[in-house]
Structure formats: C-alpha cells, structure tokens
Amino acid sequence: MRIARSVAGLSPVDVGDHVCWVVPAEDEFQRAARDFLRDGAKIGDKLMVLGSVPPAWLEVQSPRALLIDPADATGGAGWDTDALVSLVGREAEAADRQGFRALRVLAQMERVWPEGTTPQQVADRELRLDALMGGGTAAIVVCAYPSSVFPPELLEQAGSVHPHFTGRLEQAPAFQLFHSAKGHWNLNGVVDADGAESFHAAVIGLLRNMPVLRLSCRGLQLIDASGMQMLVKAADAFPGHRIMVEDSNPTVRKCWELLGFDDPTIPVELAP
C-alpha cells in the first residue's frame, strides 16, 4: 500500500515513489540532482533525465542512460500527458529487460510542461503519471519544480497530487491525492477553503477518465463545507459519473449529513 509522506531530500526515495521536489535555488538543484543520479547508478538503476542537464552528469554510469530535453524535442511546446506517461512506462519495461533494478527519472518540469500550463493541467498530468507509478511500474520519478519559475498556486497544486513531497513552500500542501489501486485513490490531510480550488482541479482530472472514482479517506483529517461543495461540483461536471467516498471518519460523515449532501440525487455517495 502506498503511503503519503514528506521526505527530507531525495536520498530516501525508492522504487515506486513519485516525488514532487520544489527547488528553491539552482545550486541546490545541481548538488541534489547529481547525488540522486549517482546513487541510482551505484545500485543498478537505469537513469533518465528529462531536461537540459549537462551530459557530464552522466559520466558515472552506463552509456544506456537517457538524456532527453522535451522542450527541444517539441520546439518549446512541451509534452502532452500521453507522451510523458508512455515514455516512462516504455523505458521502465526496457530497463527491466536490460537487467536494471529500476528506471530512475529526474524531470525538470519547466522543460516538460509548455508555457502557460494551468494548475488543472498539472493535476491531470501528474495524477495520470501517478496511476502508472501506483500500478507497479518499476520506476522512481522525481518531478523538479523550480520555485523561481512556477507561481505559488501551481506549486501548491503539484505538491497535492504527488504521494511524496520535498522542498520548500511557504506552506506544505494541506492535502494529498494519489493512486492506491485501479480505480481507487487515497485522499489524505485537510481540504478546506484554502485548498478547495486545488482539490476541485485534482478531482476533475480524475473524473474525466473514469466513470466511478473511489476515494479512500482513511487519512483524511477534515473536509469542510467548501471542500464538500467542490466534490459535488466536480461530480456534477460529468453527468453519469459518480464519486464513492470510502473510509471517512464519523466527523466527516456527520458534517456531510448536516450540510444536506446526503441526497440520492447528488452523484457523490459516502459508502457505509
């Protein structure tokens, strides 16, 4: 079972981890990224760098390592979600055939996403990548988001749709939504007025691709009225789709009833 956590740097990451790394400064990125790649080479991972990392970084490992700059490959347009997910999945399978322990990916997200990417697009893309990781793909993916490039609202969104988070934000993501099993997603933390828009964007991204979204809320401490309203708003955007809220605590269930959401016409159901 995947468990959300904050990590102190990149050293603790392991196979199956999908990490949001908010990078405060270029020199810190250079140091930590070198260590991350070198550690992988030592333990038998195949390395893949998505970005403009100097080739000298790859001198310590196999010539089969991959250095790909999406911005150059697409003329600055960045990659769409299908291209990114397909690439990681395909190269993870190749790494396994070639005898590597896993595929170790470092992605410079300012080179991956096109200019003008919205928080909702980030949520959609990262959640689809997380579904690949949570589905048992033998890979480690670190998504590096420079705080000097991306606005605070996009950084907050990125942090909320990864199971693991490291780096510096004014405030760490209040909630985390991540893949647990096919059709099942874990929701942890707190969803209140401050994070309601980010939560709505994340749920919209999931509902777009599945008729029934199952949210396990065992790790959810609180969802206030604004969060509940966003949950219903997201479900209403896709007629015929439903959200099943599972493992919610008694406080959440009581508030749901008191606010009048316990209504069979609402396409959100709290499972018994």
Short mmCIF file of C-alpha atoms in Angstrom, two decimals:
data_model
loop_
_atom_site.label_atom_id
_atom_site.label_comp_id
_atom_site.label_asym_id
_atom_site.label_seq_id
_atom_site.Cartn_x
_atom_site.Cartn_y
_atom_site.Cartn_z
CA MET A 1 0.00 0.00 0.00
CA ARG A 2 1.33 3.45 -0.89
CA ILE A 3 1.60 5.92 1.99
CA ALA A 4 1.91 9.69 1.57
CA ARG A 5 4.86 11.33 3.26
CA SER A 6 7.16 14.32 3.21
CA VAL A 7 10.76 13.32 2.55
CA ALA A 8 13.92 15.07 3.69
CA GLY A 9 15.71 15.35 0.36
CA LEU A 10 15.96 12.72 -2.34
CA SER A 11 18.06 10.08 -0.57
CA PRO A 12 15.13 8.11 0.95
CA VAL A 13 13.24 7.63 -2.33
CA ASP A 14 12.81 4.10 -3.66
CA VAL A 15 11.14 2.09 -6.39
CA GLY A 16 7.52 3.11 -6.88
CA ASP A 17 7.99 6.61 -5.47
CA HIS A 18 6.64 9.65 -7.31
CA VAL A 19 8.09 12.78 -5.71
CA CYS A 20 7.31 16.47 -6.07
CA TRP A 21 10.53 18.39 -5.44
CA VAL A 22 10.10 22.15 -5.07
CA VAL A 23 13.57 23.50 -5.84
CA PRO A 24 14.50 26.77 -4.11
CA ALA A 25 17.75 27.56 -5.95
CA GLU A 26 19.78 26.37 -8.94
CA ASP A 27 22.89 25.48 -6.92
CA GLU A 28 20.84 23.28 -4.59
CA PHE A 29 19.26 21.59 -7.60
CA GLN A 30 22.69 20.86 -9.08
CA ARG A 31 24.02 19.26 -5.88
CA ALA A 32 20.95 17.17 -5.02
CA ALA A 33 20.34 16.04 -8.60
CA ARG A 34 23.94 14.84 -9.02
CA ASP A 35 23.68 12.81 -5.81
CA PHE A 36 20.32 11.38 -6.87
CA LEU A 37 21.71 10.20 -10.21
CA ARG A 38 24.96 8.88 -8.79
CA ASP A 39 23.12 6.93 -6.08
CA GLY A 40 20.99 5.32 -8.77
CA ALA A 41 23.99 4.36 -10.86
CA LYS A 42 25.66 2.72 -7.86
CA ILE A 43 22.68 0.49 -7.05
CA GLY A 44 21.91 -0.58 -10.62
CA ASP A 45 19.19 1.80 -11.81
CA LYS A 46 18.87 2.95 -15.39
CA LEU A 47 18.95 6.74 -15.47
CA MET A 48 16.67 9.01 -17.48
CA VAL A 49 16.93 12.78 -17.30
CA LEU A 50 14.18 14.90 -18.84
CA GLY A 51 15.55 18.39 -19.22
CA SER A 52 18.64 20.37 -20.04
CA VAL A 53 21.05 18.69 -17.62
CA PRO A 54 24.70 18.83 -18.86
CA PRO A 55 25.87 15.47 -20.26
CA ALA A 56 28.79 15.50 -17.78
CA TRP A 57 26.28 14.46 -15.12
CA LEU A 58 26.01 11.07 -16.80
CA GLU A 59 29.70 10.18 -16.86
CA VAL A 60 29.41 7.95 -13.78
CA GLN A 61 27.06 5.41 -15.31
CA SER A 62 26.13 3.25 -18.27
CA PRO A 63 26.05 4.71 -21.79
CA ARG A 64 22.48 3.41 -21.97
CA ALA A 65 21.36 6.30 -19.76
CA LEU A 66 18.95 8.67 -21.45
CA LEU A 67 19.13 12.46 -21.65
CA ILE A 68 16.07 13.95 -23.34
CA ASP A 69 15.07 17.60 -23.47
CA PRO A 70 11.31 17.76 -24.14
CA ALA A 71 11.42 21.48 -24.87
CA ASP A 72 13.97 20.99 -27.63
CA ALA A 73 12.23 17.88 -28.97
CA THR A 74 8.93 19.72 -29.37
CA GLY A 75 10.17 23.17 -30.33
CA GLY A 76 9.34 24.56 -26.90
CA ALA A 77 5.77 23.25 -26.85
CA GLY A 78 6.42 20.77 -24.04
CA TRP A 79 4.90 17.32 -23.87
CA ASP A 80 1.34 16.20 -23.53
CA THR A 81 0.33 13.71 -20.87
CA ASP A 82 0.21 10.68 -23.15
CA ALA A 83 3.75 11.30 -24.36
CA LEU A 84 5.16 11.56 -20.84
CA VAL A 85 3.32 8.57 -19.38
CA SER A 86 4.07 6.40 -22.42
CA LEU A 87 7.76 7.28 -22.31
CA VAL A 88 8.16 6.42 -18.61
CA GLY A 89 6.24 3.17 -18.97
CA ARG A 90 8.12 2.10 -22.09
CA GLU A 91 11.56 2.88 -20.67
CA ALA A 92 10.75 1.16 -17.36
CA GLU A 93 9.92 -2.00 -19.28
CA ALA A 94 13.13 -1.66 -21.29
CA ALA A 95 15.17 -1.17 -18.10
CA ASP A 96 13.75 -4.41 -16.70
CA ARG A 97 14.63 -6.33 -19.87
CA GLN A 98 18.13 -4.89 -19.78
CA GLY A 99 18.71 -6.13 -16.24
CA PHE A 100 18.49 -2.87 -14.33
CA ARG A 101 16.93 -2.70 -10.87
CA ALA A 102 14.54 0.09 -11.95
CA LEU A 103 14.23 3.21 -14.08
CA ARG A 104 15.31 6.36 -12.19
CA VAL A 105 13.79 9.53 -13.70
CA LEU A 106 14.70 13.13 -12.95
CA ALA A 107 12.34 15.53 -14.72
CA GLN A 108 12.89 19.28 -14.91
CA MET A 109 9.25 20.25 -15.14
CA GLU A 110 9.88 23.69 -16.63
CA ARG A 111 11.22 21.80 -19.66
CA VAL A 112 8.40 19.22 -19.67
CA TRP A 113 5.30 21.41 -19.37
CA PRO A 114 4.61 24.05 -22.02
CA GLU A 115 4.50 27.70 -21.05
CA GLY A 116 1.12 28.68 -19.63
CA THR A 117 0.32 25.28 -18.11
CA THR A 118 -2.54 25.66 -15.64
CA PRO A 119 -2.91 24.10 -12.17
CA GLN A 120 -5.74 21.92 -13.51
CA GLN A 121 -3.49 20.62 -16.31
CA VAL A 122 -0.75 19.87 -13.78
CA ALA A 123 -3.22 17.93 -11.64
CA ASP A 124 -4.48 15.92 -14.61
CA ARG A 125 -1.00 15.08 -15.89
CA GLU A 126 0.62 14.27 -12.56
CA LEU A 127 -2.29 12.08 -11.46
CA ARG A 128 -2.09 10.06 -14.66
CA LEU A 129 1.62 9.61 -14.11
CA ASP A 130 0.94 8.62 -10.51
CA ALA A 131 -1.51 5.96 -11.70
CA LEU A 132 1.34 4.46 -13.73
CA MET A 133 3.64 4.51 -10.71
CA GLY A 134 0.99 3.16 -8.35
CA GLY A 135 0.23 0.37 -10.79
CA GLY A 136 3.51 -1.37 -10.05
CA THR A 137 5.85 0.16 -12.62
CA ALA A 138 9.47 -0.40 -11.53
CA ALA A 139 10.49 3.24 -11.61
CA ILE A 140 11.34 6.21 -9.42
CA VAL A 141 10.16 9.57 -10.73
CA VAL A 142 11.25 12.89 -9.23
CA CYS A 143 9.46 15.92 -10.68
CA ALA A 144 11.57 19.04 -10.03
CA TYR A 145 9.56 22.28 -9.90
CA PRO A 146 11.78 25.40 -9.53
CA SER A 147 10.12 27.95 -7.26
CA SER A 148 11.70 30.72 -9.35
CA VAL A 149 9.78 29.55 -12.45
CA PHE A 150 6.36 28.34 -11.29
CA PRO A 151 3.82 30.50 -9.43
CA PRO A 152 2.78 29.53 -5.87
CA GLU A 153 -0.65 28.24 -6.89
CA LEU A 154 0.88 25.82 -9.40
CA LEU A 155 3.48 24.63 -6.89
CA GLU A 156 0.73 24.00 -4.36
CA GLN A 157 -1.22 22.03 -6.94
CA ALA A 158 1.82 19.97 -7.90
CA GLY A 159 2.55 19.11 -4.28
CA SER A 160 -1.01 18.00 -3.63
CA VAL A 161 -1.07 15.40 -6.45
CA HIS A 162 2.10 13.50 -5.52
CA PRO A 163 2.29 10.93 -2.72
CA HIS A 164 5.69 12.32 -1.71
CA PHE A 165 6.81 15.92 -1.30
CA THR A 166 10.14 17.58 -0.56
CA GLY A 167 11.43 21.13 -0.79
CA ARG A 168 10.34 24.50 0.46
CA LEU A 169 6.96 26.14 0.14
CA GLU A 170 5.52 28.88 2.30
CA GLN A 171 3.05 26.22 3.35
CA ALA A 172 3.22 22.50 2.61
CA PRO A 173 0.26 21.00 0.69
CA ALA A 174 -2.70 20.65 3.04
CA PHE A 175 -3.95 17.52 1.26
CA GLN A 176 -2.51 14.82 -0.96
CA LEU A 177 -4.40 12.82 -3.57
CA PHE A 178 -2.61 9.81 -5.02
CA HIS A 179 -3.20 6.42 -6.62
CA SER A 180 -3.68 3.32 -4.48
CA ALA A 181 -5.20 0.70 -6.83
CA LYS A 182 -7.08 0.56 -10.12
CA GLY A 183 -9.98 2.99 -9.81
CA HIS A 184 -9.02 3.78 -6.20
CA TRP A 185 -7.32 6.91 -4.90
CA ASN A 186 -6.22 7.96 -1.41
CA LEU A 187 -7.12 11.37 -0.02
CA ASN A 188 -5.07 12.48 2.98
CA GLY A 189 -4.77 15.61 5.08
CA VAL A 190 -7.15 18.58 5.19
CA VAL A 191 -9.40 20.01 2.49
CA ASP A 192 -10.68 23.45 3.48
CA ALA A 193 -11.35 26.81 1.85
CA ASP A 194 -7.65 27.46 1.24
CA GLY A 195 -7.18 24.27 -0.79
CA ALA A 196 -10.68 23.84 -2.24
CA GLU A 197 -9.80 25.05 -5.73
CA SER A 198 -6.75 22.79 -5.91
CA PHE A 199 -8.88 19.89 -4.70
CA HIS A 200 -11.53 20.59 -7.34
CA ALA A 201 -8.90 20.66 -10.10
CA ALA A 202 -7.48 17.33 -8.96
CA VAL A 203 -10.85 15.57 -8.75
CA ILE A 204 -11.89 16.94 -12.15
CA GLY A 205 -8.72 15.46 -13.64
CA LEU A 206 -9.58 12.02 -12.30
CA LEU A 207 -13.29 12.02 -13.12
CA ARG A 208 -12.59 12.94 -16.72
CA ASN A 209 -11.03 9.50 -17.22
CA MET A 210 -13.19 7.20 -15.09
CA PRO A 211 -16.95 6.70 -14.59
CA VAL A 212 -16.60 5.79 -10.90
CA LEU A 213 -13.97 7.43 -8.71
CA ARG A 214 -13.36 5.73 -5.36
CA LEU A 215 -11.73 7.97 -2.76
CA SER A 216 -10.31 6.25 0.30
CA CYS A 217 -10.41 8.85 3.07
CA ARG A 218 -8.82 6.88 5.88
CA GLY A 219 -6.05 9.50 6.04
CA LEU A 220 -8.40 12.49 5.66
CA GLN A 221 -8.50 14.53 8.84
CA LEU A 222 -11.01 17.16 7.78
CA ILE A 223 -13.02 18.32 4.79
CA ASP A 224 -15.06 21.48 5.38
CA ALA A 225 -18.15 22.77 3.58
CA SER A 226 -16.13 24.35 0.76
CA GLY A 227 -14.31 21.07 0.14
CA MET A 228 -17.57 19.12 0.08
CA GLN A 229 -19.09 21.63 -2.33
CA MET A 230 -16.11 21.24 -4.66
CA LEU A 231 -16.51 17.47 -4.54
CA VAL A 232 -20.14 17.76 -5.62
CA LYS A 233 -19.31 20.42 -8.22
CA ALA A 234 -16.72 18.13 -9.79
CA ALA A 235 -19.15 15.21 -9.94
CA ASP A 236 -21.86 17.40 -11.48
CA ALA A 237 -19.47 18.36 -14.29
CA PHE A 238 -19.57 14.80 -15.66
CA PRO A 239 -23.15 13.51 -15.91
CA GLY A 240 -23.29 9.76 -15.39
CA HIS A 241 -20.05 9.69 -13.38
CA ARG A 242 -20.03 9.04 -9.64
CA ILE A 243 -17.74 9.52 -6.66
CA MET A 244 -17.67 6.94 -3.87
CA VAL A 245 -16.20 8.28 -0.62
CA GLU A 246 -14.91 5.37 1.45
CA ASP A 247 -13.42 5.01 4.95
CA SER A 248 -14.44 8.50 6.06
CA ASN A 249 -14.38 9.28 9.78
CA PRO A 250 -17.55 9.95 11.83
CA THR A 251 -16.98 13.72 11.84
CA VAL A 252 -16.86 13.87 8.05
CA ARG A 253 -19.98 11.72 7.77
CA LYS A 254 -21.92 13.85 10.27
CA CYS A 255 -20.96 17.12 8.56
CA TRP A 256 -21.95 15.64 5.19
CA GLU A 257 -25.41 14.88 6.52
CA LEU A 258 -25.85 18.21 8.34
CA LEU A 259 -24.96 20.16 5.20
CA GLY A 260 -27.61 18.32 3.21
CA PHE A 261 -25.31 16.40 0.89
CA ASP A 262 -26.77 13.05 1.96
CA ASP A 263 -29.13 13.17 -1.02
CA PRO A 264 -29.55 10.32 -3.56
CA THR A 265 -29.76 12.85 -6.41
CA ILE A 266 -26.19 14.01 -5.71
CA PRO A 267 -23.63 11.87 -7.61
CA VAL A 268 -21.39 11.61 -4.55
CA GLU A 269 -22.01 8.79 -2.08
CA LEU A 270 -20.46 8.12 1.30
CA ALA A 271 -20.05 4.36 1.47
CA PRO A 272 -21.22 2.74 4.71
#
